[in-house]
Amino acid sequence: MALRTEELILNMGPQHPSTHGVLRLIVTLDGENIVDAQPDIGYLHSSVEKMMEARTYLQNIALVDRGMDYLTAMANEEVWVLAVERLARIEVPERARYIRTIMLELQRISSHLIWWGTFGIDLGAFTAFLWAMRERERIMDLFEASTGGRLHHVYFRIGGVYEDVPDGWPDRVAEFCDYFLQRFPEYDELITGNPIFQARTRGVGVLPLEKAVAMGASGPVARASGLAYDVRKAHPYEVYDRVQFDIPVRSAGDCFARYEVRMEEMRQSVRIIRQCLEHLPQGEIRSKVQVNVKIPAGEVYARTESPRGDLGIYLVSDGSEKPYRVKIRAPAFSNLYALTEMMKGWKVADVIAILGSIDIVLSDVDR
Amino acid sequence: MNTAAVDGKKGRLEQAWEAAVGLVVGLRSTLRTMLEPKVTVIYPLQKVNVSNRWHGLLALPIDPETDNDKCIICFQCERVCPDRCIHIEATGKGKERVLTRFDIEMDKCCYCGLCVEVCPTEAIVFVPHYEASTYNRANLLYNLDDLHRAAPKEPIATGVVKVQGQIGSGG
Amino acid sequence: MSTDPKAIPRSTVLPLDRALEVIDALPGGGVILAKVEEVLNWGRAASVWPLTFGLACCAIEMMQFMATRFDADRVGIIPRGTPRQADCIIVAGRATIKIAPIIRRLWEQMPEPKYVVSMGSCATCGGPFYYDNYSILKGIDQIIPVDVYVPGCPPRPEALYEGFLKLQEKIRKEPFLRRRIGAAAQAGG
């Protein structure tokens, strides 16, 4: 007599210590093997795109850095400000561009640190979380000294940045870069080389290159599968065309490849920051733009490389002081879609490793 | 660091050796961190120096020369606030205007600093207070007197009041 | 009293309430109860175990609060993953209408005595997402009773710390034994 088996539907509910935010995963299991994993999103939908239509371009800077991906507030401000500046053909002074690039790379490091810490703690390495937060506090002190906010900055303006960095700030950033690079061998010792960590992430959750491209994955998720595409190299903005840096690409497509790509990206970010500090020019930091500026009618698509992937804003303006329509292309949304492919065939204990390795932020997915 | 994958083809002795090495390396890392100086701030006995640009609570500080705040009732802050949490009312016309109501809903405020940026006389500023928690939500509506006082409306928790030292890192 | 289960009158009065009545009636009984409460409240306030319900940006500051620099474990705060083991819920971040029934269910699953800390502008009143918004709940006190509001966007970890100190003050002053005395008399125990 054949043994009758049934598939079990497991609900990893919106409140879960390891889902990064309020994500609900409906996992269909056959024993311990995952047959299907459907994400149920919308638990953090904040109607940001609709709210942006009721606020002026300046007020939207305050909304865009908390309503979208909150771990990289200035990357969101950057893509918004870039879209408006391109549509209105507003020039940005050189010093402001260098400062913006430094801020963006510091945000990249701090976002990858949170990813590293939470990935570690999901897999059981509590120390990774504490160390990441310790490093992150230093970056937040740097942000607080110049922008006034630890997590939400409202620092970029249309035409530049709000105010110049205080005296001594570039030296503090250089000091931080030296301190941070010293820490990498420790991270490798403790986490990267750990046999348990390797066993849980090597070969797990493979995303083949064709699937990555077909599902619109971008950022480290796509680069770990072999797609050598980075918006900073393909469509350079700010001063990325003037600094030397490499983009790490791996071909394995598993969790460990995504891990390696992000660790390498942090090193490259330090390299970019050091070059920007070296060539930081003196001068203006803001072009004169009215408070309630009226942007000429038209449409524009601006894209940047946020730590999650390819972040874009499609802006339609009707000539008034408020945008007519804003559409946000969120990288975590497409990366989460790629999750459904990555999970099939693995065991239920790998769900957390795979979910942690794609680095989603639910605020970016749901907006 | 040895990063070879566990592929099951190694002998027992080699796996045991790798595990022992991994243990020693991890413990060495732990001991090294244990002997480093601590970064924990023993709040509330020690406090971190907030930077002078920190977006704390909003205030309309009193100017000692005129014994009043510097607000010229231009309504710019009310207009620029993205959360519409500033409410200003004034009577009179022209230069004789008198402020009758200046409320800021601190529970709606997102501390973005746009009002501080557009104020032409720097009347509204950030003050470095951040301990404003309360039992009652109505205490987060700051009226003109609270803004003049430039401090949280509700008394700070008693554990915080005796502060021994500051730790510098911001600003 | 007969031993037929249907015949025993149902009462919500516990033997504890009867004991409290007796102690209260003694001369100086009120003082004894107050001292006992002081000791028990000291224990309860020094080990508040929150259920971390981190929704959005405030969750990051809450994580910084529990991490290296502002160690929350010093005051006895250990984050728990399930509401059944928690005695406080920190709602950190904006609550949408879609997640409101879940917050209510989590709160109901927590055992008494329970407390609620509303962290950040969005959990307090909707915050920056108050106007022109169709999906955010304008304050979680519409669905659960809140004990401490911590304003800020996001509040610094020290501000959340001060909020917890205020919660501890509230717990220390709570007459949770003495307020049961009236209940026993009312139920006719």
PDB file of N, CA and C in Angstrom, chain B residues 24-113:
ATOM      1  N   VAL B  24      39.631  27.601  17.589  1.00  0.00           N
ATOM      2  CA  VAL B  24      40.697  28.424  18.171  1.00  0.00           C
ATOM      3  C   VAL B  24      40.659  29.830  17.578  1.00  0.00           C
ATOM      4  N   VAL B  25      40.464  29.891  16.262  1.00  0.00           N
ATOM      5  CA  VAL B  25      40.434  31.210  15.614  1.00  0.00           C
ATOM      6  C   VAL B  25      39.275  32.044  16.146  1.00  0.00           C
ATOM      7  N   GLY B  26      38.104  31.414  16.285  1.00  0.00           N
ATOM      8  CA  GLY B  26      36.950  32.145  16.784  1.00  0.00           C
ATOM      9  C   GLY B  26      37.152  32.646  18.201  1.00  0.00           C
ATOM     10  N   LEU B  27      37.736  31.786  19.030  1.00  0.00           N
ATOM     11  CA  LEU B  27      37.951  32.185  20.422  1.00  0.00           C
ATOM     12  C   LEU B  27      38.984  33.293  20.517  1.00  0.00           C
ATOM     13  N   ARG B  28      39.985  33.209  19.638  1.00  0.00           N
ATOM     14  CA  ARG B  28      40.993  34.267  19.647  1.00  0.00           C
ATOM     15  C   ARG B  28      40.367  35.602  19.309  1.00  0.00           C
ATOM     16  N   SER B  29      39.449  35.558  18.318  1.00  0.00           N
ATOM     17  CA  SER B  29      38.741  36.778  17.939  1.00  0.00           C
ATOM     18  C   SER B  29      37.929  37.310  19.106  1.00  0.00           C
ATOM     19  N   THR B  30      37.259  36.414  19.815  1.00  0.00           N
ATOM     20  CA  THR B  30      36.443  36.828  20.952  1.00  0.00           C
ATOM     21  C   THR B  30      37.296  37.455  22.039  1.00  0.00           C
ATOM     22  N   LEU B  31      38.437  36.821  22.343  1.00  0.00           N
ATOM     23  CA  LEU B  31      39.289  37.345  23.414  1.00  0.00           C
ATOM     24  C   LEU B  31      39.839  38.712  23.039  1.00  0.00           C
ATOM     25  N   ARG B  32      40.183  38.870  21.773  1.00  0.00           N
ATOM     26  CA  ARG B  32      40.721  40.152  21.339  1.00  0.00           C
ATOM     27  C   ARG B  32      39.684  41.245  21.510  1.00  0.00           C
ATOM     28  N   THR B  33      38.434  40.921  21.140  1.00  0.00           N
ATOM     29  CA  THR B  33      37.379  41.927  21.288  1.00  0.00           C
ATOM     30  C   THR B  33      37.102  42.210  22.754  1.00  0.00           C
ATOM     31  N   MET B  34      37.255  41.192  23.594  1.00  0.00           N
ATOM     32  CA  MET B  34      36.975  41.375  25.009  1.00  0.00           C
ATOM     33  C   MET B  34      37.959  42.355  25.624  1.00  0.00           C
ATOM     34  N   LEU B  35      39.188  42.387  25.105  1.00  0.00           N
ATOM     35  CA  LEU B  35      40.194  43.247  25.703  1.00  0.00           C
ATOM     36  C   LEU B  35      40.217  44.635  25.082  1.00  0.00           C
ATOM     37  N   GLU B  36      39.367  44.853  24.060  1.00  0.00           N
ATOM     38  CA  GLU B  36      39.325  46.184  23.457  1.00  0.00           C
ATOM     39  C   GLU B  36      38.533  47.122  24.336  1.00  0.00           C
ATOM     40  N   PRO B  37      38.718  48.461  24.195  1.00  0.00           N
ATOM     41  CA  PRO B  37      37.880  49.376  24.980  1.00  0.00           C
ATOM     42  C   PRO B  37      36.417  49.260  24.570  1.00  0.00           C
ATOM     43  N   LYS B  38      35.550  49.432  25.546  1.00  0.00           N
ATOM     44  CA  LYS B  38      34.128  49.242  25.293  1.00  0.00           C
ATOM     45  C   LYS B  38      33.526  50.471  24.642  1.00  0.00           C
ATOM     46  N   VAL B  39      32.548  50.232  23.798  1.00  0.00           N
ATOM     47  CA  VAL B  39      31.887  51.358  23.142  1.00  0.00           C
ATOM     48  C   VAL B  39      30.509  51.626  23.732  1.00  0.00           C
ATOM     49  N   THR B  40      30.100  50.850  24.725  1.00  0.00           N
ATOM     50  CA  THR B  40      28.748  51.036  25.255  1.00  0.00           C
ATOM     51  C   THR B  40      28.670  52.321  26.061  1.00  0.00           C
ATOM     52  N   VAL B  41      27.598  53.055  25.852  1.00  0.00           N
ATOM     53  CA  VAL B  41      27.344  54.294  26.580  1.00  0.00           C
ATOM     54  C   VAL B  41      26.383  53.948  27.706  1.00  0.00           C
ATOM     55  N   ILE B  42      26.791  54.193  28.935  1.00  0.00           N
ATOM     56  CA  ILE B  42      25.928  53.806  30.055  1.00  0.00           C
ATOM     57  C   ILE B  42      24.886  54.903  30.243  1.00  0.00           C
ATOM     58  N   TYR B  43      23.946  54.948  29.279  1.00  0.00           N
ATOM     59  CA  TYR B  43      22.842  55.898  29.432  1.00  0.00           C
ATOM     60  C   TYR B  43      21.997  55.408  30.573  1.00  0.00           C
ATOM     61  N   PRO B  44      21.462  56.161  31.446  1.00  0.00           N
ATOM     62  CA  PRO B  44      21.459  57.617  31.527  1.00  0.00           C
ATOM     63  C   PRO B  44      22.582  58.246  32.335  1.00  0.00           C
ATOM     64  N   LEU B  45      23.549  57.460  32.771  1.00  0.00           N
ATOM     65  CA  LEU B  45      24.620  58.088  33.525  1.00  0.00           C
ATOM     66  C   LEU B  45      25.599  58.815  32.605  1.00  0.00           C
ATOM     67  N   GLN B  46      25.741  58.276  31.383  1.00  0.00           N
ATOM     68  CA  GLN B  46      26.589  58.953  30.411  1.00  0.00           C
ATOM     69  C   GLN B  46      25.729  59.271  29.209  1.00  0.00           C
ATOM     70  N   LYS B  47      25.995  60.379  28.590  1.00  0.00           N
ATOM     71  CA  LYS B  47      25.199  60.724  27.410  1.00  0.00           C
ATOM     72  C   LYS B  47      26.130  61.022  26.258  1.00  0.00           C
ATOM     73  N   VAL B  48      25.639  60.747  25.072  1.00  0.00           N
ATOM     74  CA  VAL B  48      26.425  61.053  23.888  1.00  0.00           C
ATOM     75  C   VAL B  48      26.241  62.533  23.566  1.00  0.00           C
ATOM     76  N   ASN B  49      27.341  63.204  23.207  1.00  0.00           N
ATOM     77  CA  ASN B  49      27.242  64.603  22.783  1.00  0.00           C
ATOM     78  C   ASN B  49      26.553  64.659  21.446  1.00  0.00           C
ATOM     79  N   VAL B  50      25.365  65.245  21.394  1.00  0.00           N
ATOM     80  CA  VAL B  50      24.756  65.346  20.069  1.00  0.00           C
ATOM     81  C   VAL B  50      25.442  66.456  19.306  1.00  0.00           C
ATOM     82  N   SER B  51      25.457  66.329  17.993  1.00  0.00           N
ATOM     83  CA  SER B  51      26.124  67.357  17.195  1.00  0.00           C
ATOM     84  C   SER B  51      25.289  68.620  17.237  1.00  0.00           C
ATOM     85  N   ASN B  52      25.887  69.762  16.887  1.00  0.00           N
ATOM     86  CA  ASN B  52      25.100  70.983  16.972  1.00  0.00           C
ATOM     87  C   ASN B  52      24.149  71.142  15.800  1.00  0.00           C
ATOM     88  N   ARG B  53      24.158  70.185  14.875  1.00  0.00           N
ATOM     89  CA  ARG B  53      23.156  70.224  13.809  1.00  0.00           C
ATOM     90  C   ARG B  53      22.037  69.223  14.041  1.00  0.00           C
ATOM     91  N   TRP B  54      22.028  68.581  15.181  1.00  0.00           N
ATOM     92  CA  TRP B  54      21.063  67.499  15.416  1.00  0.00           C
ATOM     93  C   TRP B  54      19.631  68.013  15.358  1.00  0.00           C
ATOM     94  N   HIS B  55      18.773  67.280  14.672  1.00  0.00           N
ATOM     95  CA  HIS B  55      17.366  67.650  14.538  1.00  0.00           C
ATOM     96  C   HIS B  55      16.603  67.182  15.761  1.00  0.00           C
ATOM     97  N   GLY B  56      16.688  67.975  16.841  1.00  0.00           N
ATOM     98  CA  GLY B  56      15.954  67.599  18.042  1.00  0.00           C
ATOM     99  C   GLY B  56      14.572  68.209  18.022  1.00  0.00           C
ATOM    100  N   LEU B  57      14.133  68.688  19.175  1.00  0.00           N
ATOM    101  CA  LEU B  57      12.816  69.316  19.229  1.00  0.00           C
ATOM    102  C   LEU B  57      12.892  70.719  18.625  1.00  0.00           C
ATOM    103  N   LEU B  58      11.731  71.213  18.195  1.00  0.00           N
ATOM    104  CA  LEU B  58      11.685  72.567  17.656  1.00  0.00           C
ATOM    105  C   LEU B  58      11.419  73.558  18.766  1.00  0.00           C
ATOM    106  N   ALA B  59      11.877  74.798  18.586  1.00  0.00           N
ATOM    107  CA  ALA B  59      11.665  75.814  19.612  1.00  0.00           C
ATOM    108  C   ALA B  59      11.702  77.193  18.979  1.00  0.00           C
ATOM    109  N   LEU B  60      11.056  78.141  19.647  1.00  0.00           N
ATOM    110  CA  LEU B  60      11.150  79.549  19.270  1.00  0.00           C
ATOM    111  C   LEU B  60      11.848  80.239  20.443  1.00  0.00           C
ATOM    112  N   PRO B  61      13.156  80.242  20.457  1.00  0.00           N
ATOM    113  CA  PRO B  61      13.820  80.775  21.641  1.00  0.00           C
ATOM    114  C   PRO B  61      13.610  82.291  21.766  1.00  0.00           C
ATOM    115  N   ILE B  62      13.615  82.742  23.015  1.00  0.00           N
ATOM    116  CA  ILE B  62      13.411  84.170  23.293  1.00  0.00           C
ATOM    117  C   ILE B  62      14.731  84.894  23.034  1.00  0.00           C
ATOM    118  N   ASP B  63      14.639  85.996  22.276  1.00  0.00           N
ATOM    119  CA  ASP B  63      15.817  86.817  22.009  1.00  0.00           C
ATOM    120  C   ASP B  63      16.037  87.729  23.209  1.00  0.00           C
ATOM    121  N   PRO B  64      17.185  87.717  23.865  1.00  0.00           N
ATOM    122  CA  PRO B  64      17.339  88.520  25.089  1.00  0.00           C
ATOM    123  C   PRO B  64      17.207  90.024  24.845  1.00  0.00           C
ATOM    124  N   GLU B  65      17.490  90.485  23.602  1.00  0.00           N
ATOM    125  CA  GLU B  65      17.412  91.941  23.368  1.00  0.00           C
ATOM    126  C   GLU B  65      15.982  92.438  23.321  1.00  0.00           C
ATOM    127  N   THR B  66      15.099  91.690  22.639  1.00  0.00           N
ATOM    128  CA  THR B  66      13.724  92.173  22.512  1.00  0.00           C
ATOM    129  C   THR B  66      12.792  91.487  23.491  1.00  0.00           C
ATOM    130  N   ASP B  67      13.265  90.524  24.232  1.00  0.00           N
ATOM    131  CA  ASP B  67      12.472  89.797  25.215  1.00  0.00           C
ATOM    132  C   ASP B  67      11.260  89.126  24.571  1.00  0.00           C
ATOM    133  N   ASN B  68      11.384  88.791  23.311  1.00  0.00           N
ATOM    134  CA  ASN B  68      10.315  88.089  22.624  1.00  0.00           C
ATOM    135  C   ASN B  68      10.993  87.204  21.582  1.00  0.00           C
ATOM    136  N   ASP B  69      10.207  86.335  20.939  1.00  0.00           N
ATOM    137  CA  ASP B  69      10.832  85.505  19.911  1.00  0.00           C
ATOM    138  C   ASP B  69      11.034  86.344  18.637  1.00  0.00           C
ATOM    139  N   LYS B  70      11.740  85.764  17.673  1.00  0.00           N
ATOM    140  CA  LYS B  70      12.082  86.542  16.486  1.00  0.00           C
ATOM    141  C   LYS B  70      11.088  86.346  15.353  1.00  0.00           C
ATOM    142  N   CYS B  71       9.968  85.744  15.621  1.00  0.00           N
ATOM    143  CA  CYS B  71       9.038  85.413  14.545  1.00  0.00           C
ATOM    144  C   CYS B  71       8.407  86.666  13.965  1.00  0.00           C
ATOM    145  N   ILE B  72       8.415  86.801  12.632  1.00  0.00           N
ATOM    146  CA  ILE B  72       7.779  87.955  12.000  1.00  0.00           C
ATOM    147  C   ILE B  72       6.453  87.571  11.357  1.00  0.00           C
ATOM    148  N   ILE B  73       5.947  86.425  11.685  1.00  0.00           N
ATOM    149  CA  ILE B  73       4.639  85.919  11.265  1.00  0.00           C
ATOM    150  C   ILE B  73       4.510  85.988   9.740  1.00  0.00           C
ATOM    151  N   CYS B  74       5.455  85.358   9.057  1.00  0.00           N
ATOM    152  CA  CYS B  74       5.406  85.350   7.593  1.00  0.00           C
ATOM    153  C   CYS B  74       4.731  84.105   7.050  1.00  0.00           C
ATOM    154  N   PHE B  75       4.432  83.143   7.894  1.00  0.00           N
ATOM    155  CA  PHE B  75       3.733  81.899   7.541  1.00  0.00           C
ATOM    156  C   PHE B  75       4.540  80.993   6.624  1.00  0.00           C
ATOM    157  N   GLN B  76       5.832  81.259   6.427  1.00  0.00           N
ATOM    158  CA  GLN B  76       6.615  80.402   5.516  1.00  0.00           C
ATOM    159  C   GLN B  76       6.765  78.990   6.067  1.00  0.00           C
ATOM    160  N   CYS B  77       6.985  78.884   7.391  1.00  0.00           N
ATOM    161  CA  CYS B  77       7.183  77.542   7.952  1.00  0.00           C
ATOM    162  C   CYS B  77       5.903  76.735   7.835  1.00  0.00           C
ATOM    163  N   GLU B  78       4.765  77.396   8.034  1.00  0.00           N
ATOM    164  CA  GLU B  78       3.505  76.658   7.947  1.00  0.00           C
ATOM    165  C   GLU B  78       3.302  76.143   6.527  1.00  0.00           C
ATOM    166  N   ARG B  79       3.711  76.958   5.552  1.00  0.00           N
ATOM    167  CA  ARG B  79       3.501  76.562   4.164  1.00  0.00           C
ATOM    168  C   ARG B  79       4.426  75.450   3.722  1.00  0.00           C
ATOM    169  N   VAL B  80       5.660  75.442   4.240  1.00  0.00           N
ATOM    170  CA  VAL B  80       6.626  74.470   3.726  1.00  0.00           C
ATOM    171  C   VAL B  80       6.561  73.128   4.453  1.00  0.00           C
ATOM    172  N   CYS B  81       5.864  73.091   5.586  1.00  0.00           N
ATOM    173  CA  CYS B  81       5.884  71.848   6.360  1.00  0.00           C
ATOM    174  C   CYS B  81       5.220  70.724   5.573  1.00  0.00           C
ATOM    175  N   PRO B  82       5.903  69.593   5.320  1.00  0.00           N
ATOM    176  CA  PRO B  82       5.284  68.515   4.538  1.00  0.00           C
ATOM    177  C   PRO B  82       4.175  67.793   5.293  1.00  0.00           C
ATOM    178  N   ASP B  83       4.173  67.890   6.627  1.00  0.00           N
ATOM    179  CA  ASP B  83       3.174  67.166   7.394  1.00  0.00           C
ATOM    180  C   ASP B  83       2.065  68.078   7.889  1.00  0.00           C
ATOM    181  N   ARG B  84       2.129  69.361   7.542  1.00  0.00           N
ATOM    182  CA  ARG B  84       1.122  70.346   7.952  1.00  0.00           C
ATOM    183  C   ARG B  84       0.890  70.288   9.454  1.00  0.00           C
ATOM    184  N   CYS B  85       1.977  70.349  10.213  1.00  0.00           N
ATOM    185  CA  CYS B  85       1.812  70.246  11.652  1.00  0.00           C
ATOM    186  C   CYS B  85       2.044  71.575  12.351  1.00  0.00           C
ATOM    187  N   ILE B  86       2.278  72.643  11.607  1.00  0.00           N
ATOM    188  CA  ILE B  86       2.427  73.965  12.220  1.00  0.00           C
ATOM    189  C   ILE B  86       1.144  74.735  11.971  1.00  0.00           C
ATOM    190  N   HIS B  87       0.601  75.335  13.037  1.00  0.00           N
ATOM    191  CA  HIS B  87      -0.631  76.123  12.901  1.00  0.00           C
ATOM    192  C   HIS B  87      -0.384  77.489  13.492  1.00  0.00           C
ATOM    193  N   ILE B  88      -0.471  78.503  12.659  1.00  0.00           N
ATOM    194  CA  ILE B  88      -0.184  79.874  13.104  1.00  0.00           C
ATOM    195  C   ILE B  88      -1.421  80.722  12.888  1.00  0.00           C
ATOM    196  N   GLU B  89      -1.732  81.529  13.889  1.00  0.00           N
ATOM    197  CA  GLU B  89      -2.820  82.504  13.737  1.00  0.00           C
ATOM    198  C   GLU B  89      -2.339  83.814  14.310  1.00  0.00           C
ATOM    199  N   ALA B  90      -2.722  84.881  13.643  1.00  0.00           N
ATOM    200  CA  ALA B  90      -2.290  86.197  14.129  1.00  0.00           C
ATOM    201  C   ALA B  90      -3.422  87.184  13.919  1.00  0.00           C
ATOM    202  N   THR B  91      -3.468  88.195  14.780  1.00  0.00           N
ATOM    203  CA  THR B  91      -4.457  89.265  14.618  1.00  0.00           C
ATOM    204  C   THR B  91      -3.706  90.533  14.240  1.00  0.00           C
ATOM    205  N   GLY B  92      -4.457  91.468  13.669  1.00  0.00           N
ATOM    206  CA  GLY B  92      -3.851  92.749  13.309  1.00  0.00           C
ATOM    207  C   GLY B  92      -3.341  92.709  11.888  1.00  0.00           C
ATOM    208  N   LYS B  93      -2.878  93.841  11.429  1.00  0.00           N
ATOM    209  CA  LYS B  93      -2.426  93.942  10.050  1.00  0.00           C
ATOM    210  C   LYS B  93      -1.027  94.513  10.004  1.00  0.00           C
ATOM    211  N   GLY B  94      -0.286  94.174   8.960  1.00  0.00           N
ATOM    212  CA  GLY B  94       1.012  94.798   8.699  1.00  0.00           C
ATOM    213  C   GLY B  94       1.993  94.547   9.825  1.00  0.00           C
ATOM    214  N   LYS B  95       2.687  95.624  10.221  1.00  0.00           N
ATOM    215  CA  LYS B  95       3.719  95.453  11.236  1.00  0.00           C
ATOM    216  C   LYS B  95       3.129  95.278  12.630  1.00  0.00           C
ATOM    217  N   GLU B  96       1.821  95.563  12.788  1.00  0.00           N
ATOM    218  CA  GLU B  96       1.219  95.481  14.118  1.00  0.00           C
ATOM    219  C   GLU B  96       0.692  94.094  14.409  1.00  0.00           C
ATOM    220  N   ARG B  97       1.080  93.118  13.601  1.00  0.00           N
ATOM    221  CA  ARG B  97       0.511  91.779  13.804  1.00  0.00           C
ATOM    222  C   ARG B  97       0.982  91.194  15.119  1.00  0.00           C
ATOM    223  N   VAL B  98       0.056  90.507  15.761  1.00  0.00           N
ATOM    224  CA  VAL B  98       0.367  89.874  17.043  1.00  0.00           C
ATOM    225  C   VAL B  98       0.051  88.395  16.904  1.00  0.00           C
ATOM    226  N   LEU B  99       0.962  87.608  17.406  1.00  0.00           N
ATOM    227  CA  LEU B  99       0.790  86.158  17.313  1.00  0.00           C
ATOM    228  C   LEU B  99      -0.223  85.710  18.359  1.00  0.00           C
ATOM    229  N   THR B 100      -1.305  85.079  17.914  1.00  0.00           N
ATOM    230  CA  THR B 100      -2.252  84.559  18.896  1.00  0.00           C
ATOM    231  C   THR B 100      -2.103  83.059  19.078  1.00  0.00           C
ATOM    232  N   ARG B 101      -1.630  82.385  18.049  1.00  0.00           N
ATOM    233  CA  ARG B 101      -1.530  80.925  18.180  1.00  0.00           C
ATOM    234  C   ARG B 101      -0.359  80.437  17.354  1.00  0.00           C
ATOM    235  N   PHE B 102       0.521  79.671  17.944  1.00  0.00           N
ATOM    236  CA  PHE B 102       1.613  79.037  17.208  1.00  0.00           C
ATOM    237  C   PHE B 102       1.730  77.626  17.772  1.00  0.00           C
ATOM    238  N   ASP B 103       1.033  76.704  17.161  1.00  0.00           N
ATOM    239  CA  ASP B 103       1.045  75.321  17.641  1.00  0.00           C
ATOM    240  C   ASP B 103       1.870  74.474  16.700  1.00  0.00           C
ATOM    241  N   ILE B 104       2.665  73.591  17.271  1.00  0.00           N
ATOM    242  CA  ILE B 104       3.340  72.576  16.450  1.00  0.00           C
ATOM    243  C   ILE B 104       2.947  71.219  17.019  1.00  0.00           C
ATOM    244  N   GLU B 105       2.428  70.369  16.142  1.00  0.00           N
ATOM    245  CA  GLU B 105       2.068  69.033  16.597  1.00  0.00           C
ATOM    246  C   GLU B 105       3.322  68.168  16.536  1.00  0.00           C
ATOM    247  N   MET B 106       3.973  68.030  17.672  1.00  0.00           N
ATOM    248  CA  MET B 106       5.231  67.269  17.682  1.00  0.00           C
ATOM    249  C   MET B 106       5.018  65.793  17.395  1.00  0.00           C
ATOM    250  N   ASP B 107       3.783  65.313  17.535  1.00  0.00           N
ATOM    251  CA  ASP B 107       3.612  63.898  17.227  1.00  0.00           C
ATOM    252  C   ASP B 107       3.516  63.667  15.733  1.00  0.00           C
ATOM    253  N   LYS B 108       3.171  64.716  14.964  1.00  0.00           N
ATOM    254  CA  LYS B 108       3.145  64.535  13.510  1.00  0.00           C
ATOM    255  C   LYS B 108       4.469  64.919  12.879  1.00  0.00           C
ATOM    256  N   CYS B 109       5.243  65.763  13.569  1.00  0.00           N
ATOM    257  CA  CYS B 109       6.441  66.338  12.973  1.00  0.00           C
ATOM    258  C   CYS B 109       7.421  65.253  12.574  1.00  0.00           C
ATOM    259  N   CYS B 110       8.024  65.384  11.409  1.00  0.00           N
ATOM    260  CA  CYS B 110       8.999  64.388  11.000  1.00  0.00           C
ATOM    261  C   CYS B 110      10.425  64.908  11.157  1.00  0.00           C
ATOM    262  N   TYR B 111      10.612  66.094  11.779  1.00  0.00           N
ATOM    263  CA  TYR B 111      11.942  66.603  12.121  1.00  0.00           C
ATOM    264  C   TYR B 111      12.829  66.707  10.882  1.00  0.00           C
ATOM    265  N   CYS B 112      12.233  67.203   9.787  1.00  0.00           N
ATOM    266  CA  CYS B 112      12.989  67.281   8.544  1.00  0.00           C
ATOM    267  C   CYS B 112      13.825  68.539   8.470  1.00  0.00           C
ATOM    268  N   GLY B 113      13.392  69.639   9.149  1.00  0.00           N
ATOM    269  CA  GLY B 113      14.188  70.847   9.141  1.00  0.00           C
ATOM    270  C   GLY B 113      13.858  71.816   8.028  1.00  0.00           C
TER     271      GLY B 113
END
